[in-house]
């Protein structure tokens, strides 16, 4: 608005921009920074007296605010990202409010005929239902190579993937319970549940009670989901995975792997990881040379070594629930 002789294109752009700022302002919310016994915290709180604010980022589909952690996954609530990014970045501010008075002066001088009506006193997009502030993501089923329904075989879906896919082969599991052991024997498999709390893979076994010990002439480890050697670059997300041997067959906390892996560059995120025994999430690439990433996991285990990687592992925003002994284990090699 500082250009001395704005042409028609610039005028149109300025009118459009201030209209956007007016339409998508947020009202009734206060961006609060405070300190608790646990340290600094940042949150959005309801406050009818608060002036309008704007988000740092809006998505392009709905013009709705989002935040993200260093993994760049969009999220709607500050509570869903780690403390480092939540407290160390400016997600909301009121600075665009200063544009409104500037616009009134500019429009009166350069283009009063096309001046748009804007106001800091009207309800924001979150209060007048122009946007859904905390919209939950929906599944785009067209993005998947195979969709599995309850009663169908997850293993059969994996078999539809090329033996060495050059691009991720994406499998969606519809909501429901799958009483199956899953063996991933090839790279680039992406296994996604429709909703983590209602898409459940459950299997009961220990190392001594395995009924499937070999697959395609290769030994198979103990676990509900087993990634064979060479099953690299795989992603597991949006699932509840449960080895319930200790509560359904025998009262024991002996090794009851949940996800056992011999591949590398394995990503397990946004899952409930539950086991009734030791070594729930055990990713053991050969020679301890694996690389693993975990985020937003709820690990519940009755034994020890809930998370026991061999290699390099980065885990963030994970919750652990158990007896408090030796929740995380590392063999000291590779990482």
Coordinates of N, CA and C in Angstrom, one line a residue, residues 48-247:
X48 N -13.7 -14.5 25.2 CA -14.6 -13.7 24.4 C -14.1 -12.2 24.2
X49 N -13.2 -11.8 25.1 CA -12.8 -10.4 25.1 C -11.5 -10.2 24.2
X50 N -11.0 -11.3 23.7 CA -9.7 -11.2 23.0 C -9.9 -10.6 21.6
X51 N -8.9 -9.8 21.2 CA -9.0 -9.2 19.8 C -8.7 -10.3 18.8
X52 N -8.9 -10.0 17.5 CA -8.7 -11.0 16.5 C -7.2 -11.3 16.3
X53 N -7.0 -12.6 16.0 CA -5.6 -13.1 15.7 C -5.7 -13.8 14.4
X54 N -4.5 -14.1 13.9 CA -4.4 -14.9 12.6 C -3.3 -16.0 12.8
X55 N -3.5 -17.1 12.1 CA -2.5 -18.2 12.2 C -1.3 -17.9 11.3
X56 N -0.2 -18.5 11.7 CA 1.0 -18.4 10.9 C 0.8 -19.1 9.5
X57 N 0.1 -20.3 9.6 CA -0.1 -21.1 8.4 C -1.5 -21.4 8.2
X58 N -2.0 -21.4 7.0 CA -3.4 -21.9 6.6 C -3.2 -22.9 5.5
X59 N -4.0 -23.9 5.5 CA -4.0 -24.8 4.4 C -4.7 -24.2 3.2
X60 N -4.4 -24.8 2.0 CA -4.9 -24.2 0.8 C -6.3 -24.7 0.5
X61 N -6.6 -25.9 1.0 CA -7.9 -26.5 0.6 C -9.1 -25.8 1.3
X62 N -9.0 -25.5 2.6 CA -10.1 -24.9 3.4 C -9.7 -23.5 4.0
X63 N -8.5 -23.0 3.8 CA -8.0 -21.8 4.5 C -8.2 -22.0 6.0
X64 N -7.8 -23.1 6.5 CA -7.9 -23.4 8.0 C -6.6 -23.5 8.6
X65 N -6.4 -23.0 9.8 CA -5.1 -22.9 10.4 C -4.5 -24.3 10.7
X66 N -3.2 -24.4 10.6 CA -2.6 -25.7 11.1 C -1.2 -25.3 11.7
X67 N -0.7 -26.3 12.5 CA 0.6 -26.2 13.1 C 1.3 -27.5 12.7
X68 N 2.6 -27.6 12.9 CA 3.3 -28.8 12.6 C 4.6 -28.9 13.4
X69 N 5.0 -30.1 13.6 CA 6.3 -30.4 14.3 C 7.4 -30.4 13.2
X70 N 8.6 -30.8 13.6 CA 9.7 -30.9 12.6 C 9.5 -32.0 11.6
X71 N 8.5 -32.8 11.7 CA 8.2 -33.8 10.7 C 7.3 -33.3 9.6
X72 N 6.9 -32.1 9.7 CA 6.1 -31.3 8.7 C 4.7 -31.9 8.5
X73 N 4.2 -32.7 9.4 CA 2.9 -33.3 9.3 C 1.9 -32.2 9.8
X74 N 0.9 -31.7 9.0 CA 0.0 -30.7 9.5 C -0.9 -31.3 10.7
X75 N -1.1 -30.4 11.7 CA -1.9 -30.8 12.8 C -2.7 -29.6 13.2
X76 N -3.9 -29.8 13.8 CA -4.8 -28.7 14.1 C -4.6 -28.1 15.5
X77 N -4.1 -28.9 16.4 CA -4.0 -28.4 17.8 C -2.6 -28.3 18.2
X78 N -2.3 -27.2 19.0 CA -0.9 -27.0 19.5 C -0.5 -28.2 20.4
X79 N -1.5 -28.8 21.1 CA -1.2 -29.9 22.0 C -0.7 -31.1 21.2
X80 N -0.9 -31.2 19.9 CA -0.5 -32.4 19.1 C 0.9 -32.3 18.6
X81 N 1.6 -31.2 18.9 CA 3.0 -31.1 18.5 C 3.9 -31.1 19.8
X82 N 5.2 -31.4 19.6 CA 6.1 -31.4 20.7 C 6.4 -30.1 21.3
X83 N 6.8 -30.1 22.5 CA 7.0 -28.8 23.3 C 8.1 -27.9 22.6
X84 N 9.1 -28.5 21.9 CA 10.1 -27.6 21.3 C 9.5 -26.7 20.3
X85 N 8.7 -27.3 19.4 CA 8.1 -26.5 18.3 C 6.9 -25.7 18.9
X86 N 6.1 -26.3 19.8 CA 5.0 -25.6 20.3 C 5.3 -24.3 21.0
X87 N 6.4 -24.4 21.8 CA 6.8 -23.2 22.5 C 7.9 -22.3 21.8
X88 N 8.5 -22.9 20.8 CA 9.6 -22.2 20.2 C 9.3 -21.5 18.9
X89 N 8.0 -21.4 18.6 CA 7.7 -20.8 17.3 C 6.4 -19.9 17.5
X90 N 6.3 -18.9 16.7 CA 5.1 -18.0 16.8 C 4.0 -18.5 15.8
X91 N 3.0 -19.3 16.4 CA 2.0 -19.9 15.5 C 0.8 -18.9 15.2
X92 N 0.6 -18.0 16.2 CA -0.6 -17.1 16.0 C -0.1 -15.7 16.4
X93 N -0.6 -14.6 15.8 CA -0.3 -13.3 16.2 C -1.4 -12.3 15.8
X94 N -1.4 -11.1 16.2 CA -2.4 -10.1 15.9 C -1.9 -9.0 15.0
X95 N -0.7 -9.1 14.5 CA -0.1 -8.1 13.7 C -0.9 -7.7 12.5
X96 N -1.6 -8.6 11.8 CA -2.4 -8.1 10.6 C -3.5 -7.1 11.0
X97 N -3.8 -7.0 12.2 CA -4.9 -6.0 12.6 C -4.5 -4.6 12.2
X98 N -3.1 -4.4 12.2 CA -2.7 -3.0 11.8 C -2.9 -2.7 10.4
X99 N -3.2 -3.7 9.6 CA -3.5 -3.4 8.1 C -4.8 -2.7 7.9
X100 N -5.8 -2.9 8.8 CA -7.1 -2.5 8.6 C -7.2 -1.0 8.5
X101 N -6.6 -0.3 9.5 CA -6.6 1.2 9.4 C -5.8 1.7 8.2
X102 N -4.7 1.0 7.9 CA -3.9 1.4 6.8 C -4.8 1.3 5.5
X103 N -5.5 0.2 5.4 CA -6.4 0.0 4.2 C -7.4 1.1 4.1
X104 N -8.1 1.5 5.2 CA -9.1 2.5 5.2 C -8.5 3.8 4.6
X105 N -7.3 4.2 5.0 CA -6.7 5.4 4.5 C -6.3 5.2 3.0
X106 N -5.7 4.1 2.7 CA -5.3 3.8 1.3 C -6.5 3.8 0.4
X107 N -7.6 3.1 0.7 CA -8.8 3.0 -0.1 C -9.4 4.4 -0.4
X108 N -9.5 5.2 0.7 CA -10.1 6.5 0.5 C -9.3 7.4 -0.4
X109 N -8.0 7.1 -0.5 CA -7.1 8.0 -1.4 C -7.1 7.4 -2.8
X110 N -7.0 6.1 -3.0 CA -6.7 5.6 -4.3 C -7.9 4.9 -5.0
X111 N -8.8 4.4 -4.2 CA -9.9 3.6 -4.9 C -11.1 3.5 -4.0
X112 N -11.7 4.7 -3.7 CA -12.9 4.6 -2.8 C -14.1 3.9 -3.4
X113 N -14.2 3.9 -4.7 CA -15.3 3.3 -5.3 C -15.4 1.8 -5.1
X114 N -14.2 1.2 -5.1 CA -14.2 -0.3 -4.9 C -13.8 -0.8 -3.5
X115 N -13.8 0.2 -2.6 CA -13.4 -0.2 -1.2 C -14.3 -1.3 -0.7
X116 N -13.7 -2.3 0.0 CA -14.5 -3.4 0.6 C -14.7 -3.1 2.0
X117 N -15.8 -3.7 2.5 CA -16.2 -3.4 3.9 C -15.5 -4.5 4.8
X118 N -14.7 -4.0 5.7 CA -14.0 -4.9 6.6 C -14.1 -4.3 8.0
X119 N -13.9 -5.2 9.0 CA -14.1 -4.8 10.4 C -13.4 -5.7 11.3
X120 N -12.6 -5.2 12.3 CA -12.0 -6.0 13.4 C -13.0 -6.4 14.4
X121 N -14.2 -5.8 14.4 CA -15.2 -6.1 15.4 C -16.2 -7.2 15.1
X122 N -16.2 -7.7 13.9 CA -17.1 -8.8 13.5 C -16.5 -10.2 13.9
X123 N -17.4 -11.2 13.9 CA -16.9 -12.5 14.3 C -15.9 -13.0 13.2
X124 N -15.0 -13.8 13.7 CA -14.0 -14.4 12.8 C -14.5 -15.7 12.2
X125 N -13.7 -16.3 11.3 CA -14.1 -17.4 10.6 C -14.4 -18.6 11.5
X126 N -13.7 -18.7 12.6 CA -13.9 -19.8 13.5 C -15.3 -19.7 14.2
X127 N -15.7 -18.5 14.5 CA -17.0 -18.3 15.2 C -18.2 -18.3 14.3
X128 N -18.0 -17.8 13.1 CA -19.2 -17.7 12.2 C -19.3 -19.0 11.3
X129 N -18.5 -20.0 11.5 CA -18.5 -21.3 10.9 C -18.1 -21.2 9.4
X130 N -17.3 -20.2 9.0 CA -16.7 -20.2 7.7 C -15.7 -21.3 7.6
X131 N -15.0 -21.6 8.7 CA -14.1 -22.7 8.7 C -14.4 -23.7 9.9
X132 N -13.8 -24.8 9.8 CA -13.9 -25.8 10.9 C -12.5 -25.8 11.6
X133 N -12.4 -25.2 12.7 CA -11.1 -24.9 13.3 C -10.3 -26.2 13.6
X134 N -11.0 -27.2 14.0 CA -10.3 -28.5 14.4 C -10.7 -29.6 13.5
X135 N -10.8 -29.4 12.3 CA -11.3 -30.4 11.3 C -10.3 -31.7 11.4
X136 N -10.9 -32.8 11.5 CA -10.1 -34.1 11.5 C -9.9 -34.5 10.1
X137 N -8.7 -35.0 9.8 CA -8.4 -35.5 8.4 C -9.3 -36.6 8.0
X138 N -9.6 -36.7 6.7 CA -10.4 -37.8 6.2 C -9.5 -38.6 5.2
X139 N -9.9 -39.8 5.0 CA -9.0 -40.7 4.2 C -9.4 -40.5 2.7
X140 N -8.4 -40.3 1.9 CA -8.6 -40.3 0.5 C -8.3 -41.7 -0.1
X141 N -9.4 -42.4 -0.3 CA -9.3 -43.8 -0.6 C -8.6 -44.0 -2.0
X142 N -8.7 -43.0 -2.8 CA -8.2 -43.1 -4.2 C -6.6 -43.1 -4.2
X143 N -6.1 -42.7 -3.0 CA -4.6 -42.6 -2.9 C -4.0 -44.0 -2.7
X144 N -4.8 -45.0 -2.5 CA -4.2 -46.3 -2.0 C -4.3 -47.4 -3.2
X145 N -3.3 -48.2 -3.2 CA -3.2 -49.3 -4.2 C -4.2 -50.4 -3.9
X146 N -4.4 -50.7 -2.6 CA -5.3 -51.8 -2.2 C -6.0 -51.3 -0.9
X147 N -7.3 -51.7 -0.8 CA -8.1 -51.4 0.4 C -8.5 -52.7 1.0
X148 N -8.2 -53.0 2.2 CA -8.6 -54.3 2.9 C -9.7 -54.0 3.9
X149 N -10.7 -54.9 3.9 CA -11.8 -54.8 4.8 C -11.7 -55.9 5.8
X150 N -12.3 -55.7 7.0 CA -12.4 -56.8 8.0 C -12.9 -58.1 7.4
X151 N -12.2 -59.2 7.7 CA -12.5 -60.5 7.1 C -11.6 -60.8 5.9
X152 N -11.0 -59.8 5.4 CA -10.1 -60.0 4.3 C -8.6 -60.2 4.7
X153 N -7.8 -60.7 3.9 CA -6.4 -61.0 4.3 C -5.5 -59.8 4.0
X154 N -4.8 -59.3 5.1 CA -3.8 -58.3 4.9 C -2.6 -58.9 4.1
X155 N -2.3 -60.1 4.4 CA -1.2 -60.8 3.7 C -1.4 -60.8 2.2
X156 N -2.6 -61.1 1.8 CA -3.0 -61.1 0.3 C -2.8 -59.8 -0.3
X157 N -3.0 -58.7 0.5 CA -2.8 -57.3 -0.1 C -1.3 -57.1 -0.3
X158 N -0.5 -57.5 0.7 CA 0.9 -57.3 0.5 C 1.4 -58.1 -0.7
X159 N 0.9 -59.2 -0.9 CA 1.3 -60.1 -2.1 C 1.0 -59.4 -3.4
X160 N 0.1 -58.4 -3.4 CA -0.2 -57.7 -4.7 C 0.9 -56.7 -5.0
X161 N 1.7 -56.4 -4.1 CA 2.8 -55.4 -4.4 C 3.9 -56.1 -5.2
X162 N 4.6 -55.3 -6.1 CA 5.7 -55.9 -6.7 C 6.8 -56.4 -5.7
X163 N 7.6 -57.3 -6.0 CA 8.5 -57.8 -5.1 C 9.6 -56.8 -4.7
X164 N 9.9 -55.9 -5.6 CA 10.8 -54.8 -5.3 C 10.2 -53.5 -5.8
X165 N 9.1 -53.0 -5.2 CA 8.5 -51.8 -5.7 C 9.4 -50.6 -5.6
X166 N 9.4 -49.8 -6.7 CA 10.3 -48.6 -6.8 C 9.6 -47.4 -6.1
X167 N 8.3 -47.5 -5.9 CA 7.6 -46.4 -5.2 C 6.8 -47.1 -4.1
X168 N 6.4 -46.3 -3.1 CA 5.6 -46.9 -2.0 C 4.3 -47.5 -2.5
X169 N 4.1 -48.7 -2.0 CA 2.8 -49.5 -2.3 C 1.9 -49.3 -1.1
X170 N 0.8 -48.6 -1.3 CA 0.0 -48.1 -0.1 C -1.2 -49.0 0.1
X171 N -1.3 -49.5 1.3 CA -2.4 -50.4 1.7 C -3.2 -49.7 2.8
X172 N -4.5 -49.6 2.6 CA -5.4 -49.0 3.6 C -6.2 -50.2 4.3
X173 N -6.2 -50.2 5.6 CA -7.0 -51.1 6.3 C -8.3 -50.4 6.8
X174 N -9.4 -50.8 6.4 CA -10.7 -50.2 6.9 C -10.9 -50.5 8.4
X175 N -11.7 -49.7 9.0 CA -11.9 -49.8 10.4 C -12.5 -51.2 10.7
X176 N -12.0 -51.8 11.8 CA -12.4 -53.2 12.2 C -11.3 -53.9 12.9
X177 N -11.5 -55.2 13.2 CA -10.5 -56.0 13.9 C -10.0 -57.1 13.0
X178 N -8.7 -57.2 12.9 CA -8.1 -58.2 12.0 C -7.3 -59.2 12.9
X179 N -7.7 -60.4 13.0 CA -7.0 -61.4 13.8 C -6.0 -62.1 12.9
X180 N -4.9 -61.5 12.7 CA -4.0 -62.0 11.7 C -2.5 -61.7 12.1
X181 N -1.6 -62.5 11.7 CA -0.2 -62.2 11.7 C 0.2 -61.7 10.4
X182 N 0.9 -60.6 10.3 CA 1.3 -59.9 9.0 C 2.8 -60.0 8.8
X183 N 3.1 -60.5 7.7 CA 4.6 -60.7 7.3 C 4.9 -59.8 6.1
X184 N 5.7 -58.8 6.3 CA 6.1 -57.9 5.2 C 7.5 -58.4 4.7
X185 N 7.5 -58.8 3.5 CA 8.7 -59.4 3.0 C 9.3 -58.7 1.8
X186 N 8.9 -57.4 1.6 CA 9.4 -56.6 0.5 C 9.5 -55.1 0.9
X187 N 10.3 -54.3 0.2 CA 10.4 -52.9 0.6 C 9.3 -52.1 0.2
X188 N 9.2 -50.9 0.7 CA 8.3 -49.8 0.3 C 6.8 -50.2 0.5
X189 N 6.5 -50.9 1.5 CA 5.1 -51.2 1.9 C 4.7 -50.1 2.9
X190 N 3.6 -49.5 2.6 CA 2.9 -48.5 3.5 C 1.6 -49.1 4.0
X191 N 1.5 -49.3 5.3 CA 0.4 -50.0 5.9 C -0.3 -49.0 6.8
X192 N -1.5 -48.5 6.4 CA -2.2 -47.4 7.0 C -3.6 -47.9 7.5
X193 N -3.9 -47.6 8.8 CA -5.2 -47.9 9.3 C -6.1 -46.7 9.1
X194 N -7.4 -46.9 8.9 CA -8.4 -45.8 8.7 C -8.5 -45.0 9.9
X195 N -8.4 -45.5 11.1 CA -8.5 -44.8 12.3 C -7.8 -45.6 13.4
X196 N -6.8 -45.0 14.1 CA -5.9 -45.8 15.0 C -6.6 -46.5 16.1
X197 N -7.7 -46.0 16.7 CA -8.3 -46.6 17.8 C -9.3 -47.7 17.4
X198 N -9.8 -47.7 16.1 CA -10.8 -48.6 15.7 C -10.3 -49.5 14.6
X199 N -9.0 -49.4 14.2 CA -8.4 -50.3 13.2 C -7.4 -51.2 14.0
X200 N -7.7 -52.4 14.3 CA -7.0 -53.2 15.2 C -6.5 -54.5 14.6
X201 N -5.1 -54.7 14.7 CA -4.6 -56.0 14.3 C -4.1 -56.7 15.6
X202 N -4.7 -57.9 15.9 CA -4.4 -58.6 17.1 C -4.0 -60.0 16.9
X203 N -3.0 -60.5 17.6 CA -2.5 -61.8 17.4 C -1.8 -62.2 18.8
X204 N -1.9 -63.4 19.1 CA -1.3 -63.9 20.4 C -0.3 -64.9 20.1
X205 N 1.0 -64.6 20.5 CA 2.1 -65.6 20.3 C 3.3 -65.1 21.1
X206 N 4.1 -66.1 21.4 CA 5.5 -65.8 21.9 C 6.5 -66.5 21.0
X207 N 7.7 -66.3 21.3 CA 8.8 -67.0 20.4 C 8.6 -68.5 20.5
X208 N 8.1 -69.0 21.6 CA 8.0 -70.5 21.7 C 6.7 -71.0 21.2
X209 N 5.7 -70.2 21.0 CA 4.4 -70.7 20.5 C 4.1 -70.3 19.1
X210 N 5.0 -69.8 18.4 CA 4.7 -69.4 17.0 C 4.2 -70.5 16.2
X211 N 3.1 -70.3 15.4 CA 2.6 -71.2 14.5 C 3.1 -71.0 13.1
X212 N 3.5 -69.8 12.8 CA 4.1 -69.5 11.5 C 5.6 -69.3 11.8
X213 N 6.4 -70.2 11.4 CA 7.9 -70.0 11.6 C 8.7 -69.8 10.4
X214 N 8.0 -70.0 9.2 CA 8.7 -69.8 7.9 C 7.7 -69.3 6.9
X215 N 8.3 -68.4 6.1 CA 7.5 -67.8 5.0 C 8.3 -67.7 3.7
X216 N 7.9 -68.4 2.7 CA 8.7 -68.5 1.5 C 10.1 -68.9 1.7
X217 N 10.2 -70.0 2.5 CA 11.5 -70.6 2.8 C 12.5 -69.7 3.6
X218 N 11.9 -68.7 4.3 CA 12.7 -67.9 5.1 C 12.1 -67.9 6.5
X219 N 13.0 -67.9 7.6 CA 12.5 -67.9 8.9 C 11.7 -66.7 9.3
X220 N 10.7 -66.8 10.1 CA 9.8 -65.7 10.5 C 9.9 -65.5 12.0
X221 N 10.1 -64.3 12.4 CA 10.3 -64.0 13.9 C 8.9 -63.9 14.6
X222 N 9.0 -63.7 15.9 CA 7.9 -63.5 16.8 C 7.3 -62.1 16.6
X223 N 6.0 -62.0 16.4 CA 5.5 -60.7 16.3 C 4.1 -60.7 15.6
X224 N 3.3 -59.6 15.9 CA 2.1 -59.5 15.2 C 2.3 -59.0 13.7
X225 N 3.2 -58.0 13.6 CA 3.7 -57.6 12.3 C 5.2 -57.9 12.3
X226 N 5.6 -58.6 11.3 CA 7.1 -58.9 11.1 C 7.6 -58.4 9.8
X227 N 8.6 -57.6 9.9 CA 9.3 -57.1 8.7 C 10.5 -57.9 8.4
X228 N 10.5 -58.7 7.4 CA 11.6 -59.6 7.0 C 12.9 -58.8 6.6
X229 N 14.0 -59.4 6.6 CA 15.2 -58.8 6.1 C 15.0 -58.3 4.7
X230 N 15.3 -57.1 4.4 CA 15.1 -56.5 3.1 C 13.8 -55.7 3.0
X231 N 12.9 -55.8 4.0 CA 11.7 -55.0 4.0 C 12.0 -53.6 4.5
X232 N 12.8 -52.9 3.7 CA 13.2 -51.6 4.0 C 12.2 -50.5 3.6
X233 N 12.3 -49.3 4.2 CA 11.5 -48.2 3.8 C 10.0 -48.4 3.9
X234 N 9.7 -49.1 5.0 CA 8.3 -49.4 5.2 C 7.7 -48.4 6.3
X235 N 6.4 -48.2 6.2 CA 5.7 -47.2 7.1 C 4.5 -48.0 7.6
X236 N 4.3 -47.8 8.9 CA 3.1 -48.4 9.6 C 2.5 -47.2 10.4
X237 N 1.2 -46.9 10.2 CA 0.5 -45.8 10.8 C -1.0 -46.0 10.9
X238 N -1.5 -45.3 11.9 CA -3.0 -45.3 12.1 C -3.6 -46.6 12.6
X239 N -2.9 -47.4 13.4 CA -3.3 -48.7 13.8 C -3.2 -48.9 15.3
X240 N -4.0 -49.8 15.8 CA -3.8 -50.4 17.1 C -3.3 -51.8 16.8
X241 N -2.1 -52.1 17.3 CA -1.5 -53.4 17.1 C -1.3 -54.1 18.5
X242 N -1.8 -55.3 18.7 CA -1.8 -55.8 20.0 C -1.4 -57.3 20.0
X243 N -0.4 -57.7 20.8 CA 0.0 -59.0 21.1 C -0.6 -59.4 22.4
X244 N -1.7 -60.1 22.5 CA -2.4 -60.3 23.7 C -2.2 -61.7 24.3
X245 N -1.1 -62.3 24.1 CA -0.9 -63.6 24.6 C -1.0 -63.7 26.1
X246 N -0.4 -62.7 26.7 CA -0.3 -62.7 28.2 C -1.7 -62.6 28.9
X247 N -2.7 -62.1 28.3 CA -4.0 -62.0 28.9 C -5.0 -63.0 28.4

